[in-house]
Coordinates of C-alpha atoms in Angstrom, one line a residue:
E19 CA -7.2 -94.3 -44.4
E20 CA -9.2 -91.6 -46.3
S21 CA -12.2 -92.2 -44.1
L22 CA -10.1 -91.9 -41.0
Q23 CA -8.7 -88.6 -42.4
M24 CA -12.1 -87.4 -43.3
W25 CA -13.3 -88.3 -39.7
D26 CA -10.3 -86.4 -38.3
L27 CA -11.1 -83.5 -40.6
N28 CA -14.7 -83.6 -39.6
K29 CA -13.8 -83.5 -35.8
R30 CA -11.4 -80.6 -36.4
L31 CA -14.1 -78.9 -38.5
E32 CA -16.7 -79.4 -35.8
A33 CA -14.2 -77.9 -33.3
Y34 CA -13.4 -75.0 -35.6
L35 CA -17.2 -74.4 -36.2
A36 CA -17.9 -74.5 -32.6
R37 CA -15.1 -72.1 -31.8
V38 CA -16.2 -69.7 -34.7
K39 CA -19.8 -69.9 -33.4
F40 CA -18.6 -69.1 -29.9
L41 CA -16.4 -66.2 -31.1
E42 CA -19.3 -64.9 -33.3
E43 CA -21.7 -65.0 -30.4
E44 CA -19.2 -63.3 -28.2
N45 CA -18.5 -60.7 -31.0
E46 CA -22.2 -60.2 -31.3
V47 CA -22.5 -59.7 -27.6
L48 CA -19.6 -57.3 -27.6
R49 CA -21.0 -55.4 -30.6
A50 CA -24.4 -55.2 -28.9
E51 CA -22.8 -53.9 -25.7
I52 CA -20.8 -51.3 -27.7
Q53 CA -24.0 -50.2 -29.6
S54 CA -26.0 -50.2 -26.4
A55 CA -23.1 -48.1 -24.8
K56 CA -23.1 -45.8 -27.8
G57 CA -26.8 -45.5 -28.1
S58 CA -27.9 -45.8 -24.5
P59 CA -29.2 -42.6 -22.9
A60 CA -26.9 -43.5 -19.8
G61 CA -23.8 -43.3 -22.1
E62 CA -25.1 -40.3 -23.8
S63 CA -25.9 -38.7 -20.4
W64 CA -22.4 -39.6 -19.2
R65 CA -20.8 -38.2 -22.3
A66 CA -23.0 -35.1 -22.1
R67 CA -22.3 -34.8 -18.4
Y68 CA -18.5 -35.1 -19.2
E69 CA -18.8 -32.5 -21.9
E70 CA -20.8 -30.3 -19.6
E71 CA -18.3 -30.6 -16.8
L72 CA -15.5 -30.0 -19.2
R73 CA -17.3 -26.9 -20.6
A74 CA -18.1 -25.7 -16.9
L75 CA -14.4 -26.1 -16.1
R76 CA -13.3 -24.3 -19.2
D77 CA -15.8 -21.5 -18.2
A78 CA -14.5 -21.6 -14.7
L79 CA -10.9 -21.4 -16.1
D80 CA -11.9 -18.5 -18.2
R81 CA -13.6 -16.8 -15.3
A82 CA -10.7 -17.4 -13.2
F83 CA -8.5 -15.9 -15.9
R84 CA -10.6 -12.9 -16.1
E85 CA -10.7 -12.6 -12.3
K86 CA -6.9 -12.9 -12.3
C87 CA -6.6 -10.1 -14.9
T88 CA -9.0 -8.0 -12.8
A89 CA -7.1 -8.8 -9.6
E90 CA -3.8 -7.9 -11.3
L91 CA -5.4 -4.7 -12.5
A92 CA -6.7 -4.0 -9.0
R93 CA -3.2 -4.9 -7.7
D94 CA -1.6 -2.4 -10.0
N95 CA -4.2 0.2 -9.0
L96 CA -3.5 -0.5 -5.4
Y97 CA 0.2 -0.4 -6.0
E98 CA -0.1 3.1 -7.7
E99 CA -2.4 4.3 -4.8
V100 CA 0.1 3.0 -2.3
Q101 CA 2.9 4.8 -4.2
Q102 CA 0.7 7.9 -4.1
V103 CA 0.1 7.4 -0.4
K104 CA 3.9 6.9 0.2
S105 CA 4.6 10.2 -1.8
R106 CA 2.0 12.0 0.1
C107 CA 3.4 10.6 3.4
Q108 CA 6.8 11.8 2.3
K109 CA 5.5 15.2 1.4
E110 CA 3.7 15.3 4.7
Q111 CA 6.8 14.2 6.4
A112 CA 8.7 17.0 4.7
A113 CA 6.1 19.5 5.6
R114 CA 6.1 18.1 9.2
D115 CA 10.0 18.5 9.3
E116 CA 9.5 22.1 7.8
A117 CA 7.0 22.8 10.5
K118 CA 9.3 21.6 13.2
R119 CA 12.1 23.6 11.8
Q120 CA 9.8 26.7 11.8
L121 CA 8.8 25.8 15.3
A122 CA 12.4 25.6 16.4
L123 CA 13.1 29.0 14.7
G124 CA 10.0 30.4 16.3
R125 CA 11.1 29.1 19.7
K126 CA 14.6 30.5 19.0
E127 CA 13.2 33.9 18.1
L128 CA 10.8 33.8 21.2
E129 CA 13.8 33.0 23.4
E130 CA 15.8 35.8 21.8
E131 CA 12.7 38.2 22.4
R132 CA 12.5 37.0 26.0
R133 CA 16.2 37.7 26.4
A134 CA 15.8 41.0 24.7
Q135 CA 12.8 41.8 26.9
I136 CA 14.8 40.8 30.1
W137 CA 17.6 43.1 28.9
L138 CA 15.2 45.9 28.2
K139 CA 13.6 45.5 31.7
E140 CA 17.2 45.5 33.3
R141 CA 18.1 48.5 31.1
A142 CA 14.8 50.3 32.2
V143 CA 15.6 49.5 35.9
Q144 CA 19.2 50.7 35.4
L145 CA 18.0 53.9 33.7
E146 CA 15.4 54.5 36.4
K147 CA 18.2 54.1 39.0
E148 CA 20.4 56.6 37.0
V149 CA 17.5 59.0 36.8
E150 CA 17.0 58.6 40.5
A151 CA 20.7 59.2 41.1
L152 CA 20.5 62.2 38.8
L153 CA 17.5 63.5 40.7
E154 CA 19.3 63.0 44.0
V155 CA 22.4 64.9 42.6
H156 CA 20.2 67.6 41.2
E157 CA 18.4 67.9 44.6
E158 CA 21.7 68.1 46.4
E159 CA 23.1 70.7 44.0
K160 CA 19.9 72.6 44.2
A161 CA 20.1 72.5 48.0
G162 CA 23.7 73.5 47.9
L163 CA 22.9 76.5 45.6
D164 CA 20.0 77.4 47.9
Q165 CA 22.4 77.5 50.8
E166 CA 25.0 79.5 48.8
I167 CA 22.3 81.9 47.7
A168 CA 21.1 82.3 51.4
S169 CA 24.6 82.7 52.7
F170 CA 25.4 85.1 49.8
S171 CA 22.2 87.0 50.7
Q172 CA 23.2 87.2 54.3
S173 CA 26.7 88.4 53.4
L174 CA 25.0 91.1 51.3
E175 CA 22.8 92.2 54.1
T176 CA 25.8 92.4 56.4
F177 CA 27.6 94.6 54.0
R178 CA 24.4 96.6 53.5
C179 CA 25.2 97.5 50.0
A180 CA 22.8 99.0 47.6
P181 CA 20.6 96.5 45.9
V182 CA 21.1 98.2 42.6
A183 CA 24.8 98.0 42.7
F184 CA 24.8 94.1 43.1
Q185 CA 24.0 91.9 40.1
P186 CA 24.4 88.1 40.7
V187 CA 25.4 87.3 37.0
E188 CA 27.4 84.2 37.8
V189 CA 24.7 82.8 40.0
E190 CA 22.1 83.3 37.3
D191 CA 24.4 81.9 34.7
Y192 CA 25.1 78.9 36.9
S193 CA 21.3 78.5 37.5
K194 CA 20.6 78.7 33.8
R195 CA 23.2 76.1 33.0
L196 CA 21.8 73.8 35.7
S197 CA 18.4 74.3 34.3
E198 CA 19.5 73.5 30.8
I199 CA 21.4 70.4 32.1
W200 CA 18.5 69.2 33.9
R201 CA 16.2 69.9 30.9
G202 CA 18.6 68.0 28.7
A203 CA 18.8 65.1 31.1
V204 CA 15.0 65.0 31.4
E205 CA 14.6 65.1 27.6
T206 CA 17.3 62.3 27.2
Y207 CA 15.5 60.3 29.8
K208 CA 12.1 60.8 28.1
T209 CA 13.8 59.9 24.8
E210 CA 15.3 56.8 26.2
V211 CA 12.1 55.8 28.0
S212 CA 10.1 56.3 24.8
Q213 CA 12.6 54.2 22.9
L214 CA 12.6 51.5 25.5
E215 CA 8.7 51.6 25.5
G216 CA 8.7 51.3 21.7
S217 CA 11.2 48.5 21.9
L218 CA 9.2 46.8 24.6
C219 CA 5.9 47.2 22.5
Q220 CA 7.8 45.7 19.5
A221 CA 9.2 42.9 21.6
K222 CA 5.6 42.2 22.8
E223 CA 4.3 42.2 19.3
N224 CA 7.1 39.9 18.2
L225 CA 6.4 37.7 21.2
W226 CA 2.7 37.5 20.5
K227 CA 3.5 36.9 16.8
A228 CA 6.0 34.1 17.7
V229 CA 3.2 32.7 20.1
E230 CA 0.6 32.8 17.4
D231 CA 3.0 31.2 14.9
N232 CA 3.9 28.6 17.4
Q233 CA 0.2 27.7 18.0
Q234 CA -0.5 27.6 14.3
S235 CA 2.5 25.4 13.9
Q236 CA 1.3 23.0 16.6
L237 CA -2.2 22.9 15.1
Q238 CA -0.7 22.2 11.7
L239 CA 1.6 19.6 13.2
Q240 CA -1.4 17.8 15.0
H241 CA -3.4 17.9 11.7
L242 CA -0.4 16.3 9.8
E243 CA 0.0 13.7 12.5
K244 CA -3.7 12.9 12.3
D245 CA -3.6 12.7 8.5
L246 CA -0.4 10.5 8.7
V247 CA -2.1 8.1 11.1
G248 CA -5.1 7.8 8.8
L249 CA -2.9 7.3 5.8
K250 CA -0.9 4.6 7.7
A251 CA -4.2 2.8 8.7
R252 CA -5.4 3.0 5.0
K253 CA -2.1 1.6 3.8
E254 CA -2.2 -1.3 6.3
M255 CA -5.8 -1.9 5.2
L256 CA -4.9 -2.0 1.5
E257 CA -2.0 -4.2 2.1
E258 CA -4.2 -6.6 4.0
N259 CA -6.8 -6.6 1.3
L260 CA -4.2 -7.1 -1.3
A261 CA -2.7 -10.1 0.7
R262 CA -6.1 -11.6 1.2
Q263 CA -7.0 -11.3 -2.5
W264 CA -3.7 -12.9 -3.4
Q265 CA -4.3 -15.9 -1.0
E266 CA -7.8 -16.3 -2.4
Q267 CA -6.6 -16.2 -5.9
R268 CA -3.9 -18.6 -5.2
G269 CA -6.3 -21.0 -3.5
E270 CA -8.7 -20.8 -6.4
A271 CA -5.9 -21.3 -8.9
E272 CA -4.7 -24.4 -7.0
K273 CA -8.2 -25.8 -6.9
F274 CA -8.7 -25.2 -10.6
Q275 CA -5.3 -26.8 -11.3
L276 CA -6.2 -29.8 -9.2
A277 CA -9.5 -30.1 -11.0
M278 CA -7.8 -29.8 -14.4
E279 CA -5.3 -32.6 -13.4
A280 CA -8.1 -34.9 -12.3
L281 CA -9.9 -34.3 -15.6
E282 CA -6.7 -34.8 -17.5
Q283 CA -6.1 -38.1 -15.7
E284 CA -9.8 -39.1 -16.3
K285 CA -9.4 -38.3 -20.0
Q286 CA -6.2 -40.4 -20.2
S287 CA -7.9 -43.3 -18.6
L288 CA -10.9 -43.0 -20.9
R289 CA -8.5 -42.9 -23.9
A290 CA -6.7 -46.0 -22.7
Q291 CA -10.0 -47.8 -22.2
I292 CA -11.2 -46.8 -25.7
A293 CA -7.9 -47.9 -27.1
Q294 CA -8.1 -51.2 -25.4
V295 CA -11.7 -51.7 -26.6
L296 CA -10.6 -50.9 -30.2
E297 CA -7.6 -53.2 -29.9
D298 CA -9.8 -56.0 -28.6
R299 CA -12.2 -55.4 -31.5
Q300 CA -9.4 -55.4 -34.0
Q301 CA -8.1 -58.7 -32.6
L302 CA -11.5 -60.2 -32.8
M303 CA -11.9 -59.1 -36.4
H304 CA -8.5 -60.6 -37.3
L305 CA -9.5 -63.9 -35.5
K306 CA -12.9 -63.8 -37.2
M307 CA -11.2 -63.4 -40.7
S308 CA -8.8 -66.2 -40.1
L309 CA -11.6 -68.4 -38.9
S310 CA -13.7 -67.5 -41.9
L311 CA -10.7 -68.5 -44.1
E312 CA -10.3 -71.8 -42.4
V313 CA -14.1 -72.5 -42.7
A314 CA -14.0 -71.6 -46.4
T315 CA -10.9 -73.8 -46.9
Y316 CA -12.6 -76.8 -45.1
R317 CA -15.8 -76.2 -46.9
T318 CA -13.9 -76.4 -50.2
L319 CA -12.1 -79.5 -49.2
L320 CA -15.4 -81.1 -48.1
E321 CA -17.2 -80.1 -51.4
A322 CA -14.2 -81.5 -53.3
E323 CA -14.1 -84.7 -51.3
S324 CA -17.9 -85.1 -51.7
T325 CA -17.6 -84.5 -55.4
R326 CA -14.8 -87.0 -55.6
L327 CA -16.9 -89.6 -53.7
Q328 CA -19.9 -89.0 -55.9
M329 CA -18.0 -89.6 -59.2
P330 CA -18.3 -93.1 -60.7
A331 CA -15.6 -95.6 -60.0
G332 CA -14.2 -95.5 -63.4

């Protein structure tokens, strides 16, 4: 019975020893693979390449952050410039409105001057007609006076009176009064004509001044319109540049985000692989320790059995 037990123990020990040998060989193979993976230049190059890619991505991320800050600063500058352009456009619009208002006032003054000129022309024509009428009346009165004088002279000759005894006082007074009336009418006409000429000259000066102001306002309005068109084109260009920069920055940020996510996934997978290798190694160590304990136990039993068998029968 003891020999059968020993034979069974020997079989089990052989199986355990074969299992331990197999596990030790596999452990050695795994250890050699791990050491080769750690010390091999391929692994080191892979790790270096991984670190280099990680460093390059970090540098790219920093560069993208700096470019983002620069783009934000440029955006703020562009926004300030757009605000300045808007304020300038508002000022130019106000100046344009003021120029239009001045132009409307100038046109109104020009229309008033034209009306005044037309009225002055009509007044001058009317005064000329009145002067012609006065001249006609004066000529008629003069002709009547000549006729009266001639008839009076004929009546004097018919009476044959002495020329010293007759003194035509009334006729002379009447002639003097007519001459004074005529002189006053002429002076009034000259005064009115000079006033009309002065008013006409003033109206012409005001008309020329209004025309010059109108031309200057038109030129200023054209310059303002050109400046406004240029500012609008510059504003559109700045907005397009800003939108394009925003699109480029958004695309680069998305690319960097995708790259970071891919690296993070790769990092997680590498961590999982390393954790799995460490867990397998730990299990192998525990299995090795348990097998070593079993081998030591069987060795002790065998040594005790051999000692017992070698003892004398007594």
